[in-house]
CSV table of C-alpha atoms and ligand atoms in Angstrom, one decimal:
chain,number,residue,atom,x,y,z
L,1,MET,CA,24.4,-26.2,-53.8
L,2,SER,CA,27.0,-23.8,-55.1
L,3,ALA,CA,27.0,-22.2,-58.6
L,4,TYR,CA,29.2,-23.3,-61.5
L,5,LEU,CA,30.9,-19.9,-61.6
L,6,GLU,CA,31.1,-18.0,-58.4
L,7,VAL,CA,32.4,-14.5,-57.8
L,8,GLU,CA,32.8,-13.2,-54.2
L,9,GLY,CA,33.6,-9.7,-53.1
L,10,LEU,CA,35.6,-9.0,-56.3
L,11,THR,CA,37.4,-5.7,-56.0
L,12,ARG,CA,39.8,-3.8,-58.2
L,13,ARG,CA,41.2,-0.3,-57.6
L,14,PHE,CA,43.1,1.9,-60.0
L,15,ASP,CA,44.7,4.8,-58.1
L,16,ARG,CA,41.6,6.6,-56.6
L,17,THR,CA,39.0,4.8,-58.7
L,18,VAL,CA,37.4,1.7,-57.3
L,19,ALA,CA,36.6,0.2,-60.7
L,20,VAL,CA,35.0,-3.0,-59.2
L,21,ASP,CA,33.7,-2.7,-55.7
L,22,ARG,CA,32.9,-6.0,-53.8
L,23,VAL,CA,30.9,-7.6,-56.6
L,24,SER,CA,29.4,-11.0,-55.9
L,25,PHE,CA,27.3,-13.3,-58.0
L,26,GLY,CA,26.9,-16.9,-59.1
L,27,ILE,CA,25.9,-18.5,-62.4
L,28,GLU,CA,24.5,-22.0,-62.8
L,29,ARG,CA,26.1,-24.3,-65.4
L,30,GLY,CA,24.9,-23.2,-68.8
L,31,GLY,CA,23.4,-20.0,-67.4
L,32,MET,CA,23.8,-16.6,-69.1
L,33,LEU,CA,24.4,-13.5,-67.0
L,34,ALA,CA,24.3,-10.1,-68.6
L,35,LEU,CA,26.3,-7.4,-66.8
L,36,LEU,CA,24.5,-4.2,-67.6
L,37,GLY,CA,25.7,-0.7,-66.7
L,38,PRO,CA,26.6,2.7,-68.2
L,39,SER,CA,30.1,3.4,-69.5
L,40,GLY,CA,32.7,3.4,-66.7
L,41,SER,CA,30.6,1.2,-64.4
L,42,GLY,CA,33.2,-1.5,-64.2
L,43,LYS,CA,31.9,-4.0,-66.7
L,44,THR,CA,35.1,-4.6,-68.7
L,45,THR,CA,37.2,-4.7,-65.6
L,46,THR,CA,34.9,-7.3,-64.1
L,47,LEU,CA,35.3,-9.4,-67.2
L,48,ARG,CA,39.1,-9.0,-67.3
L,49,LEU,CA,39.2,-10.1,-63.7
L,50,LEU,CA,37.2,-13.2,-64.6
L,51,ALA,CA,39.5,-13.9,-67.6
L,52,GLY,CA,42.6,-13.4,-65.5
L,53,PHE,CA,44.0,-10.5,-67.5
L,54,GLU,CA,43.6,-8.4,-64.4
L,55,GLN,CA,44.4,-9.3,-60.7
L,56,PRO,CA,41.8,-8.4,-58.1
L,57,ASP,CA,42.8,-6.5,-54.9
L,58,ASP,CA,40.3,-8.5,-53.1
L,59,GLY,CA,37.8,-11.3,-53.7
L,60,LEU,CA,37.5,-14.7,-55.2
L,61,VAL,CA,36.6,-16.4,-58.5
L,62,ARG,CA,35.6,-20.0,-58.5
L,63,VAL,CA,34.7,-22.3,-61.3
L,64,GLU,CA,33.3,-25.8,-60.6
L,65,GLY,CA,34.3,-25.2,-57.0
L,66,GLU,CA,38.0,-24.6,-58.0
L,67,ASP,CA,39.6,-21.3,-56.9
L,68,VAL,CA,41.0,-19.7,-60.0
L,69,THR,CA,41.5,-16.2,-58.6
L,70,ARG,CA,45.3,-16.4,-59.1
L,71,ALA,CA,45.3,-18.8,-62.0
L,72,ASP,CA,46.8,-17.5,-65.3
L,73,PRO,CA,44.3,-16.9,-68.2
L,74,VAL,CA,45.2,-20.1,-70.1
L,75,ALA,CA,45.0,-22.3,-67.0
L,76,ARG,CA,41.5,-21.2,-66.1
L,77,ARG,CA,40.1,-22.1,-69.5
L,78,PHE,CA,37.8,-19.1,-70.1
L,79,GLY,CA,37.1,-17.9,-73.6
L,80,MET,CA,36.8,-14.2,-74.3
L,81,VAL,CA,35.4,-12.1,-77.1
L,82,PHE,CA,36.7,-8.6,-76.8
L,83,GLN,CA,34.8,-5.4,-77.3
L,84,HIS,CA,36.9,-4.3,-80.3
L,85,TYR,CA,37.0,-7.7,-81.9
L,86,ALA,CA,40.7,-8.3,-82.7
L,87,LEU,CA,40.5,-10.6,-85.6
L,88,PHE,CA,43.8,-10.7,-87.5
L,89,PRO,CA,43.1,-9.1,-90.9
L,90,HIS,CA,46.1,-10.8,-92.5
L,91,LEU,CA,45.0,-14.3,-91.5
L,92,ASP,CA,42.1,-16.1,-93.0
L,93,VAL,CA,39.0,-17.2,-91.0
L,94,GLY,CA,40.5,-20.7,-90.3
L,95,GLU,CA,43.8,-19.3,-89.1
L,96,ASN,CA,42.0,-16.8,-86.9
L,97,VAL,CA,40.0,-19.6,-85.2
L,98,ALA,CA,43.1,-21.8,-84.9
L,99,PHE,CA,44.9,-19.0,-83.1
L,100,GLY,CA,43.7,-19.9,-79.6
L,101,LEU,CA,44.2,-23.6,-80.2
L,102,GLU,CA,47.8,-23.4,-81.4
L,103,SER,CA,48.8,-21.7,-78.1
L,104,ARG,CA,47.3,-24.7,-76.5
L,105,ARG,CA,49.5,-27.0,-78.6
L,106,VAL,CA,46.8,-28.4,-80.8
L,107,ARG,CA,48.3,-29.3,-84.2
L,108,GLY,CA,47.6,-31.0,-87.5
L,109,THR,CA,44.4,-32.9,-88.3
L,110,GLU,CA,43.1,-32.4,-84.7
L,111,LEU,CA,43.6,-28.6,-85.2
L,112,ALA,CA,41.7,-28.7,-88.5
L,113,ARG,CA,38.9,-30.8,-87.0
L,114,ARG,CA,38.4,-28.4,-84.1
L,115,VAL,CA,38.5,-25.3,-86.3
L,116,SER,CA,35.9,-26.8,-88.5
L,117,ARG,CA,33.7,-27.8,-85.6
L,118,ALA,CA,33.9,-24.3,-84.1
L,119,LEU,CA,33.0,-22.7,-87.4
L,120,GLY,CA,30.1,-25.2,-87.7
L,121,ALA,CA,28.9,-24.2,-84.3
L,122,VAL,CA,28.6,-20.5,-85.4
L,123,ASP,CA,27.0,-21.4,-88.8
L,124,LEU,CA,30.1,-20.6,-90.8
L,125,ALA,CA,31.0,-24.2,-91.8
L,126,GLY,CA,33.3,-24.2,-94.8
L,127,TYR,CA,34.5,-20.6,-94.3
L,128,GLU,CA,38.0,-21.6,-93.4
L,129,ARG,CA,39.8,-20.0,-96.4
L,130,ARG,CA,37.7,-16.8,-96.5
L,131,ARG,CA,39.5,-13.5,-95.9
L,132,VAL,CA,38.3,-11.7,-92.8
L,133,GLY,CA,37.7,-8.5,-94.8
L,134,GLN,CA,35.2,-10.3,-97.1
L,135,LEU,CA,32.9,-11.0,-94.2
L,136,SER,CA,30.1,-8.8,-92.8
L,137,GLY,CA,30.4,-7.3,-89.3
L,138,GLY,CA,28.0,-9.9,-88.0
L,139,GLN,CA,30.0,-12.8,-89.6
L,140,GLN,CA,33.2,-11.4,-88.2
L,141,GLN,CA,31.7,-11.3,-84.8
L,142,ARG,CA,30.7,-15.0,-85.2
L,143,VAL,CA,34.3,-15.8,-86.2
L,144,ALA,CA,35.4,-14.1,-83.0
L,145,LEU,CA,32.9,-16.3,-81.1
L,146,ALA,CA,34.2,-19.4,-82.9
L,147,ARG,CA,37.8,-18.5,-81.9
L,148,ALA,CA,36.7,-18.2,-78.3
L,149,LEU,CA,34.7,-21.4,-78.4
L,150,ALA,CA,37.3,-23.6,-80.2
L,151,PRO,CA,39.4,-24.4,-77.2
L,152,GLU,CA,36.2,-25.6,-75.5
L,153,PRO,CA,36.3,-23.1,-72.6
L,154,ARG,CA,34.5,-23.7,-69.3
L,155,VAL,CA,33.1,-20.1,-69.4
L,156,LEU,CA,32.5,-17.7,-72.2
L,157,LEU,CA,33.1,-14.0,-71.6
L,158,LEU,CA,31.6,-11.5,-74.1
L,159,ASP,CA,32.5,-7.8,-73.9
L,160,GLU,CA,29.9,-5.7,-75.8
L,161,PRO,CA,29.9,-8.1,-78.7
L,162,LEU,CA,27.3,-6.1,-80.6
L,163,SER,CA,28.6,-2.6,-80.1
L,164,ASN,CA,30.4,-2.3,-83.5
L,165,LEU,CA,27.3,-3.3,-85.5
L,166,ASP,CA,24.8,-0.9,-87.0
L,167,PRO,CA,21.2,-1.2,-85.5
L,168,ALA,CA,19.8,-3.4,-88.3
L,169,LEU,CA,22.6,-5.9,-88.1
L,170,ARG,CA,22.7,-5.7,-84.4
L,171,GLU,CA,19.3,-7.3,-83.7
L,172,ARG,CA,20.0,-10.2,-86.1
L,173,THR,CA,23.5,-10.8,-84.7
L,174,ARG,CA,22.0,-10.7,-81.2
L,175,ARG,CA,19.6,-13.5,-82.1
L,176,GLU,CA,22.3,-15.5,-83.8
L,177,ILE,CA,24.6,-15.2,-80.8
L,178,ARG,CA,21.8,-16.2,-78.5
L,179,ASP,CA,21.0,-19.3,-80.5
L,180,ILE,CA,24.6,-20.3,-80.8
L,181,ILE,CA,25.2,-20.0,-77.1
L,182,ARG,CA,22.0,-21.9,-76.2
L,183,ARG,CA,23.0,-24.7,-78.6
L,184,VAL,CA,26.6,-24.9,-77.2
L,185,GLY,CA,25.1,-24.7,-73.7
L,186,ILE,CA,28.1,-22.8,-72.3
L,187,THR,CA,28.1,-20.8,-69.1
L,188,THR,CA,28.3,-17.2,-70.3
L,189,VAL,CA,28.9,-13.7,-68.9
L,190,LEU,CA,27.9,-10.9,-71.3
L,191,VAL,CA,28.8,-7.3,-70.8
L,192,THR,CA,26.7,-4.6,-72.4
L,193,HIS,CA,25.5,-1.0,-71.8
L,194,GLU,CA,22.3,-1.7,-73.9
L,195,GLN,CA,19.2,-2.9,-72.0
L,196,ASP,CA,17.9,-4.7,-75.1
L,197,ASP,CA,21.0,-6.8,-75.4
L,198,ALA,CA,20.9,-7.6,-71.7
L,199,PHE,CA,17.2,-8.5,-71.6
L,200,ASP,CA,17.3,-10.5,-74.8
L,201,LEU,CA,20.4,-12.5,-74.0
L,202,GLY,CA,20.6,-12.8,-70.2
L,203,ASP,CA,18.5,-15.2,-68.3
L,204,ARG,CA,19.6,-13.0,-65.4
L,205,VAL,CA,20.8,-9.5,-65.5
L,206,ALA,CA,23.2,-7.8,-63.0
L,207,VAL,CA,23.1,-4.0,-63.0
L,208,LEU,CA,26.4,-2.3,-62.3
L,209,ARG,CA,26.9,1.3,-61.3
L,210,GLY,CA,30.1,2.9,-60.2
L,211,GLY,CA,31.7,-0.6,-59.7
L,212,ARG,CA,28.9,-1.7,-57.4
L,213,LEU,CA,26.3,-4.4,-58.2
L,214,GLU,CA,23.0,-2.6,-57.7
L,215,GLN,CA,20.7,-5.5,-58.4
L,216,ILE,CA,20.7,-8.9,-59.9
L,217,GLY,CA,17.6,-10.8,-61.1
L,218,THR,CA,15.6,-11.9,-64.1
L,219,PRO,CA,14.7,-9.2,-66.6
L,220,ASP,CA,11.1,-9.5,-65.2
L,221,GLU,CA,12.3,-8.9,-61.7
L,222,LEU,CA,14.4,-5.9,-62.6
L,223,TYR,CA,11.6,-4.3,-64.6
L,224,SER,CA,8.7,-5.0,-62.2
L,225,ALA,CA,10.6,-4.6,-58.8
L,226,PRO,CA,13.6,-2.3,-59.2
L,227,ALA,CA,15.7,-2.1,-56.0
L,228,GLY,CA,16.3,1.6,-56.4
L,229,ALA,CA,15.9,4.7,-58.5
L,230,PHE,CA,18.9,4.0,-60.6
L,231,VAL,CA,17.7,0.6,-61.7
L,232,ALA,CA,14.2,1.9,-62.2
L,233,GLY,CA,15.5,4.6,-64.5
L,234,PHE,CA,18.1,2.5,-66.3
L,235,VAL,CA,16.0,-0.6,-66.9
L,236,GLY,CA,13.0,0.4,-69.0
L,237,ARG,CA,11.5,3.9,-69.1
L,238,ALA,CA,10.5,5.7,-65.9
L,239,SER,CA,10.0,9.3,-65.0
L,240,SER,CA,10.5,10.7,-61.5
L,241,ILE,CA,8.9,13.3,-59.4
L,242,PRO,CA,9.2,14.3,-55.8
L,243,VAL,CA,6.2,13.5,-53.6
L,244,GLN,CA,5.2,13.6,-49.9
L,245,LEU,CA,4.4,10.3,-48.3
L,246,LEU,CA,1.2,10.8,-46.3
L,247,GLY,CA,0.6,7.3,-45.0
L,248,LEU,CA,-0.7,3.9,-45.8
L,249,ALA,CA,-3.9,3.5,-47.6
L,250,ASN,CA,-6.3,0.5,-47.9
L,251,ARG,CA,-4.3,-0.8,-50.8
L,252,GLY,CA,-0.8,0.7,-51.0
L,253,THR,CA,0.3,4.1,-50.1
L,254,ARG,CA,-1.1,7.7,-50.0
L,255,VAL,CA,1.1,10.5,-51.4
L,256,ARG,CA,0.7,14.2,-52.1
L,257,ILE,CA,1.9,14.9,-55.6
L,258,GLU,CA,1.9,18.6,-56.6
L,259,GLY,CA,-1.4,19.4,-54.9
L,260,ALA,CA,-3.1,16.2,-55.9
L,261,GLU,CA,-3.4,13.1,-53.6
L,262,TRP,CA,-2.9,9.7,-55.0
L,263,GLU,CA,-3.3,6.2,-53.6
L,264,ILE,CA,-0.7,4.1,-55.3
L,265,ASP,CA,0.1,0.5,-55.3
L,266,ALA,CA,3.7,0.9,-54.1
L,267,GLU,CA,5.7,0.1,-51.0
L,268,PRO,CA,6.4,3.2,-49.0
L,269,SER,CA,10.2,2.8,-49.2
L,270,SER,CA,11.9,1.5,-46.1
L,271,ASN,CA,14.9,3.8,-45.9
L,272,GLY,CA,14.6,7.4,-45.0
L,273,HIS,CA,12.1,8.9,-42.6
L,274,PRO,CA,8.7,7.2,-41.9
L,275,LEU,CA,6.8,10.1,-43.6
L,276,GLY,CA,7.9,13.0,-45.7
L,277,GLU,CA,9.7,13.4,-49.0
L,278,ARG,CA,10.1,10.5,-51.4
L,279,LEU,CA,11.0,10.1,-55.0
L,280,LEU,CA,8.1,8.6,-57.1
L,281,MET,CA,9.1,6.8,-60.2
L,282,ALA,CA,6.5,5.7,-62.7
L,283,ARG,CA,6.5,3.6,-65.9
L,284,PRO,CA,4.7,5.4,-68.7
L,285,GLU,CA,2.0,2.6,-68.8
L,286,SER,CA,1.3,3.0,-65.1
L,287,LEU,CA,0.0,6.6,-65.7
L,288,ARG,CA,-2.9,7.9,-67.7
L,289,LEU,CA,-4.1,11.2,-69.1
L,290,THR,CA,-7.3,12.7,-67.9
L,291,PRO,CA,-9.0,16.1,-68.2
L,292,PRO,CA,-7.6,18.5,-65.6
L,293,GLY,CA,-9.5,18.1,-62.4
L,294,PRO,CA,-9.5,16.8,-58.8
L,295,GLY,CA,-7.0,14.1,-58.1
L,296,ALA,CA,-5.1,14.7,-61.2
L,297,VAL,CA,-1.7,16.4,-61.5
L,298,PRO,CA,-2.1,19.3,-63.9
L,299,GLY,CA,0.4,19.7,-66.7
L,300,THR,CA,1.0,20.6,-70.3
L,301,VAL,CA,1.8,18.2,-73.1
L,302,THR,CA,5.2,19.1,-74.4
L,303,ALA,CA,5.7,16.2,-76.9
L,304,ARG,CA,4.0,13.2,-78.3
L,305,ARG,CA,5.8,10.3,-79.8
L,306,PHE,CA,4.2,7.4,-81.6
L,307,THR,CA,5.3,4.0,-80.4
L,308,GLY,CA,2.8,1.8,-82.4
L,309,PRO,CA,-0.7,1.4,-81.1
L,310,ALA,CA,-0.1,3.8,-78.3
L,311,ALA,CA,1.7,7.2,-78.0
L,312,LEU,CA,4.2,8.3,-75.4
L,313,PHE,CA,3.2,11.7,-74.1
L,314,GLN,CA,5.7,14.0,-72.4
L,315,VAL,CA,3.9,16.2,-69.8
L,316,ARG,CA,5.4,19.2,-68.0
L,317,THR,CA,3.8,19.6,-64.6
L,318,GLU,CA,3.3,23.0,-63.0
L,319,ALA,CA,6.2,22.5,-60.6
L,320,GLY,CA,8.4,21.7,-63.6
L,321,ALA,CA,8.7,17.9,-63.4
L,322,THR,CA,8.4,15.9,-66.7
L,323,LEU,CA,6.3,12.8,-66.7
L,324,GLU,CA,6.0,10.3,-69.5
L,325,VAL,CA,2.5,8.9,-70.0
L,326,LEU,CA,1.4,6.2,-72.4
L,327,GLY,CA,-2.0,6.7,-74.0
L,328,GLN,CA,-4.2,6.6,-77.1
L,329,PRO,CA,-2.5,8.6,-79.8
L,330,THR,CA,-5.6,10.8,-79.9
L,331,ALA,CA,-5.8,11.4,-76.2
L,332,ALA,CA,-4.2,14.8,-76.3
L,333,ALA,CA,-2.3,17.2,-78.5
L,334,VAL,CA,1.0,19.0,-77.9
L,335,GLY,CA,0.3,22.2,-75.9
L,336,GLU,CA,-2.9,20.9,-74.4
L,337,ARG,CA,-3.5,21.2,-70.7
L,338,VAL,CA,-4.2,17.7,-69.2
L,339,GLY,CA,-4.3,15.9,-65.9
L,340,ILE,CA,-2.3,12.8,-64.9
L,341,MET,CA,-3.6,10.0,-62.8
L,342,PRO,CA,-2.3,6.6,-61.9
L,343,SER,CA,-3.5,4.1,-64.4
L,344,ARG,CA,-6.6,2.1,-63.3
L,345,ARG,CA,-4.8,-1.1,-64.2
L,346,ALA,CA,-3.7,-2.4,-60.8
L,347,GLY,CA,-0.3,-3.8,-60.0
L,348,GLY,CA,3.1,-2.2,-60.2
L,349,GLY,CA,4.9,0.3,-62.4
L,350,ILE,CA,4.9,3.0,-59.7
L,351,TYR,CA,7.6,3.0,-57.1
L,352,LEU,CA,8.7,5.1,-54.1
L,353,PHE,CA,12.3,5.6,-53.2
L,354,ALA,CA,14.2,7.6,-50.6
L,355,SER,CA,14.3,11.2,-52.0
L,356,ASP,CA,18.1,11.1,-52.1
L,357,ASP,CA,18.3,7.7,-53.9
L,358,ARG,CA,19.8,8.8,-57.2
I,401,LIG,N1,43.9,0.3,-66.5
I,401,LIG,C1,43.2,1.2,-65.9
I,401,LIG,N2,43.8,2.2,-65.3
I,401,LIG,C2,43.1,3.2,-64.6
I,401,LIG,N3,41.8,3.3,-64.6
I,401,LIG,C3,41.1,2.3,-65.2
I,401,LIG,C4,41.8,1.2,-65.9
I,401,LIG,N4,40.8,0.4,-66.4
I,401,LIG,C5,39.6,0.9,-66.0
I,401,LIG,N5,39.8,2.0,-65.3
I,401,LIG,C6,38.7,2.9,-64.7
I,401,LIG,O1,37.8,2.0,-64.0
I,401,LIG,C7,36.5,2.4,-64.2
I,401,LIG,C8,35.7,1.2,-64.8
I,401,LIG,O2,36.2,1.0,-66.2
I,401,LIG,P1,35.6,-0.2,-67.1
I,401,LIG,O3,35.7,-1.4,-66.4
I,401,LIG,O4,36.4,-0.1,-68.4
I,401,LIG,O5,34.1,0.3,-67.3
I,401,LIG,P2,33.0,-0.1,-68.4
I,401,LIG,O6,33.5,-1.3,-69.2
I,401,LIG,O7,31.8,-0.4,-67.6
I,401,LIG,O8,32.9,1.1,-69.3
I,401,LIG,C9,36.5,3.6,-65.1
I,401,LIG,O9,36.4,4.7,-64.2
I,401,LIG,C10,37.9,3.5,-65.7
I,401,LIG,O10,38.3,4.8,-66.1
I,402,LIG,MG1,33.9,-1.6,-71.3
């Protein structure tokens, strides 16, 4: 069975930049995919290719099995909310929402009905005659969402819809947007550089880097089984340190890590040489502080940050790596010499990658 929205080998070059590099994914009807990546990774270009504002050099876009790769933006019936939400300040809320419908030749009472329905869907029923400038940033973003939803698009495209909001408003607006989209049940692609947005909103997340899709999966899959060092570091916290792979152990893998030897519950990493140098990446909760001693990597606490019931310790090892370790707030003080061991709690959080995987 094929997906509702399918993207195959999508590619877009600008001069020497490959902005989008053979990107493929599928979304089921009503699914929500978050495209997550740092600035310049090709998120906006991917969205513009989907919307039809940009033509691909290669690849296909299909919706409901229909090839819309060369269809013009109106014909493909996708709705888009832009990063810098372009509400018209001289028009009222109702006129802003009507904008996309008028270009589709909806008029009169039908127009009023659909504007009112779209505003109702974003919990702004009755706001037709308000001025845009009277609304909060979160409300303005919901008007932009109503404008995109009013023509009843097949797919909704959102480009960093929360980036203009301050942190307090951001979380609330994120929840509102999530509830609205769930209620409408529309197939959605959301672009963001914020992991929290991607994880809260996406039922699946696609991580982009330099135009390439590094990994696609549920938030859980990305967090617990990152495909490479980039995803491990970009999704959640992880610190990295070079190690020597010594061989397989009873359970997992044996590594030399700055004079200590650890048995860790990690795949040995398939690429690269069978033994030798690897990059170890560890979630803070998969490490623990111990007194310095055999089996522990010695280091000095350089910072301690409270994160609720636990504290995040930054430890500088003797070879100069920095490892983040989660522990009891009273476990150590800044400046104290400590040891680091893998956490006793079995299962994940420590990964081995090829030493040049960066
Ligand atoms: N119209 C354009 N002309 C030239 N280069 C572009 C154009 N649009 C995007 N790029 C380049 O393509 C890459 C991806 O850009 P973009 O899709 O905007 O990334 P993101 O949205 O992830 O920040 C960047 O290197 C950017 O400079
Ligand atoms: Mg962008």
